[in-house]
């Protein structure tokens, strides 16, 4: 256990559904991240929340919407997804300004039908 | 734009062998480089982090080196075991990412250690 939990672990949804992924870190970190891992591709950073600053990858479609209500929780809201959005979605946290080691959760395996 | 390449993409070795995984990156302006391990369908586990001012880091049977000027890092695994079978990912933290500390990952090397 890395101290970063993600729910659900598996999710199957249709293209018209709305769902949310949840991430919680118990490490006292001040930065949280969403990554997408597709088959045969490198991990792709989607969003960063760090000390109230939000950074996003400009290539991420608007059907993905992050929310970070506090430093321990991070959500990824999903709506009208496409089959190519099927992937493993990983959450990570780190202590900004320290060694920068990122700690990853187990991921949510998303399948879009 | 920073690019990270890992060679080989897959590697199969008999148990007990020493092995080297390679990582190269195009922009030497980095804060640090990190090696991760990923088991199938799981998240990533951090193995070693090397700051840009360091040349190597060691943890148990693992040794990672960094040659920032040439844009290269190696992960050396001594006396490999079947439990080492996993995908190994290299990631750099480019200075261009600023305060956001965004990692750029390679595609990984899938290691299989045969008993």
XYZ file of C-alpha atoms in Angstrom:
228
model
C 0.000 0.000 0.000
C 1.403 3.373 -1.029
C -1.006 5.539 0.960
C -2.941 6.517 -2.167
C -6.317 4.863 -2.712
C -8.530 4.932 -5.787
C -12.153 3.943 -6.280
C -13.612 2.228 -8.109
C -10.909 -0.196 -9.227
C -12.885 -1.182 -12.320
C -15.549 0.752 -14.206
C -17.544 -0.070 -17.313
C -19.652 2.711 -18.750
C -21.575 3.593 -21.844
C -20.799 6.649 -23.917
C -23.787 8.560 -22.551
C -23.078 7.902 -18.865
C -21.657 10.279 -16.312
C -19.335 8.849 -13.683
C -16.595 10.007 -11.337
C -13.279 8.534 -10.276
C -12.076 9.198 -6.757
C -8.584 9.414 -5.331
C -7.569 9.928 -1.713
C -4.077 10.279 -0.298
C -3.196 9.669 3.341
C 0.379 10.953 3.132
C -0.069 14.635 3.940
C 1.107 15.620 0.479
C 0.284 18.928 -1.166
C 0.201 17.929 -4.843
C -2.029 15.431 -6.662
C -2.020 14.195 -10.235
C -4.170 12.315 -12.739
C -2.430 10.166 -15.371
C -3.830 8.117 -18.247
C -2.144 4.862 -19.258
C -3.285 3.386 -22.574
C -2.032 0.155 -24.046
C 1.317 0.508 -25.800
C 1.656 4.199 -24.861
C 3.651 6.028 -22.184
C 1.847 7.390 -19.160
C 0.274 10.705 -20.034
C -0.153 13.426 -17.443
C -3.681 14.833 -17.508
C -3.961 17.235 -14.572
C -1.923 18.521 -11.643
C -3.216 20.233 -8.506
C -0.425 21.731 -6.456
C -0.802 24.258 -3.618
C -4.043 25.545 -5.127
C -2.480 25.777 -8.573
C -4.033 23.731 -11.363
C -2.100 22.674 -14.443
C -3.652 20.745 -17.276
C -2.401 19.018 -20.375
C -3.912 20.954 -23.261
C -4.515 17.759 -25.209
C -7.003 16.417 -22.640
C -10.576 16.645 -23.980
C -13.181 18.630 -22.057
C -15.167 15.454 -21.367
C -12.671 14.940 -18.522
C -13.160 17.381 -15.665
C -11.022 17.321 -12.494
C -12.012 18.515 -9.061
C -9.780 18.928 -6.020
C -11.871 19.982 -2.991
C -8.912 19.726 -0.586
C -5.327 18.527 -0.528
C -6.303 14.936 0.272
C -8.989 14.300 -2.326
C -9.040 14.391 -6.102
C -11.864 13.524 -8.473
C -12.062 12.987 -12.203
C -15.550 13.555 -13.585
C -16.325 11.741 -16.805
C -19.110 12.454 -19.287
C -19.916 11.414 -22.859
C -16.701 9.430 -23.158
C -15.490 7.650 -26.273
C -14.244 4.052 -26.614
C -10.689 5.355 -27.078
C -10.872 6.739 -23.531
C -10.688 3.175 -22.227
C -7.479 2.981 -20.205
C -5.981 2.688 -16.753
C -6.367 5.983 -14.879
C -3.755 6.519 -12.217
C -3.722 9.021 -9.400
C -0.524 10.123 -7.689
C 0.535 12.494 -4.945
C 3.772 14.154 -3.891
C 5.121 16.698 -1.467
C 5.984 19.657 -3.607
C 9.332 21.167 -2.714
C 10.674 17.970 -1.197
C 12.229 15.019 -3.031
C 9.337 15.097 -5.485
C 8.875 11.350 -5.356
C 5.409 10.635 -6.652
C 3.365 7.916 -4.960
C 0.799 6.195 -7.139
C -2.531 4.602 -6.411
C -3.528 1.216 -7.875
C -5.513 2.798 -10.688
C -9.026 2.555 -12.081
C -9.431 0.321 -15.126
C -12.016 2.118 -17.292
C -13.823 0.495 -20.194
C -16.076 2.617 -22.388
C -18.536 0.643 -24.481
C 9.552 18.864 -25.965
C 11.110 16.301 -23.647
C 11.047 12.733 -24.925
C 12.012 9.641 -22.957
C 13.017 6.377 -24.631
C 13.551 3.017 -22.988
C 15.439 0.153 -24.556
C 14.781 -2.704 -24.781
C 10.985 -2.783 -24.806
C 11.059 -6.330 -23.450
C 13.712 -8.505 -21.864
C 13.721 -12.110 -20.729
C 16.569 -13.467 -18.584
C 17.247 -16.564 -16.486
C 17.158 -16.234 -12.726
C 20.393 -15.056 -11.127
C 21.560 -12.980 -14.044
C 22.644 -9.361 -13.653
C 20.919 -7.011 -16.070
C 20.817 -3.402 -17.220
C 17.826 -1.399 -18.357
C 18.410 1.753 -20.364
C 16.670 5.105 -20.444
C 17.502 8.127 -22.575
C 16.003 11.607 -22.601
C 16.325 14.455 -25.068
C 16.523 17.510 -22.795
C 19.144 17.472 -20.058
C 17.450 20.309 -18.148
C 15.826 18.150 -15.489
C 15.206 18.345 -11.756
C 15.487 14.617 -11.287
C 14.926 11.196 -12.820
C 12.872 8.443 -11.268
C 12.623 4.693 -11.856
C 9.336 2.947 -11.188
C 8.118 -0.618 -11.211
C 4.634 -1.581 -12.405
C 3.093 -5.008 -11.939
C 0.345 -6.040 -14.393
C -2.863 -4.059 -13.865
C -1.420 -2.248 -10.884
C -0.150 1.217 -10.039
C 3.462 2.322 -10.016
C 5.939 1.772 -7.209
C 8.837 4.195 -6.938
C 12.191 2.408 -6.867
C 14.830 5.108 -7.016
C 14.962 8.863 -7.509
C 18.151 10.574 -8.647
C 18.432 14.327 -8.298
C 20.101 16.177 -11.169
C 23.192 16.820 -9.045
C 23.654 13.127 -8.259
C 25.352 10.412 -10.298
C 23.745 7.321 -8.802
C 21.432 5.882 -6.196
C 21.358 2.408 -4.694
C 18.667 0.404 -2.973
C 19.333 -3.230 -2.212
C 20.011 -5.065 -5.474
C 19.136 -2.001 -7.542
C 21.524 0.678 -8.703
C 20.509 3.585 -10.891
C 22.971 5.908 -12.584
C 22.449 9.276 -14.227
C 24.565 10.977 -16.876
C 22.670 14.193 -17.376
C 24.974 15.638 -20.003
C 24.460 12.695 -22.328
C 20.794 12.268 -21.427
C 21.130 8.720 -20.165
C 20.228 6.643 -17.145
C 20.645 2.964 -16.418
C 18.970 0.705 -13.902
C 21.171 -2.200 -12.846
C 19.508 -5.189 -11.217
C 21.853 -7.666 -9.553
C 21.121 -11.365 -9.111
C 17.688 -11.162 -10.707
C 14.775 -13.127 -9.229
C 11.405 -14.209 -10.669
C 9.788 -11.658 -8.329
C 11.571 -8.916 -10.268
C 9.335 -9.639 -13.266
C 7.433 -6.435 -14.001
C 7.486 -3.406 -16.264
C 10.136 -0.851 -15.349
C 9.413 2.779 -16.166
C 11.780 5.688 -16.330
C 10.480 9.237 -15.822
C 12.160 12.634 -15.881
C 11.038 15.800 -14.167
C 11.882 18.535 -16.686
C 12.741 22.033 -15.520
C 10.421 23.326 -18.237
C 7.474 21.989 -16.241
C 8.146 24.704 -13.669
C 6.508 24.452 -10.270
C 4.047 21.819 -11.469
C 6.640 19.034 -11.292
C 5.232 17.160 -14.268
C 6.850 13.836 -15.057
C 7.546 12.660 -18.594
C 7.546 8.875 -18.843
C 9.139 6.369 -21.161
C 7.153 3.436 -22.532
C 8.829 0.997 -20.176
C 10.820 -2.221 -20.343
C 8.869 -5.397 -19.652
C 11.165 -7.722 -17.720
C 10.612 -11.434 -17.300
C 12.930 -13.404 -15.035
C 12.651 -17.113 -15.688
C 13.043 -19.559 -12.794
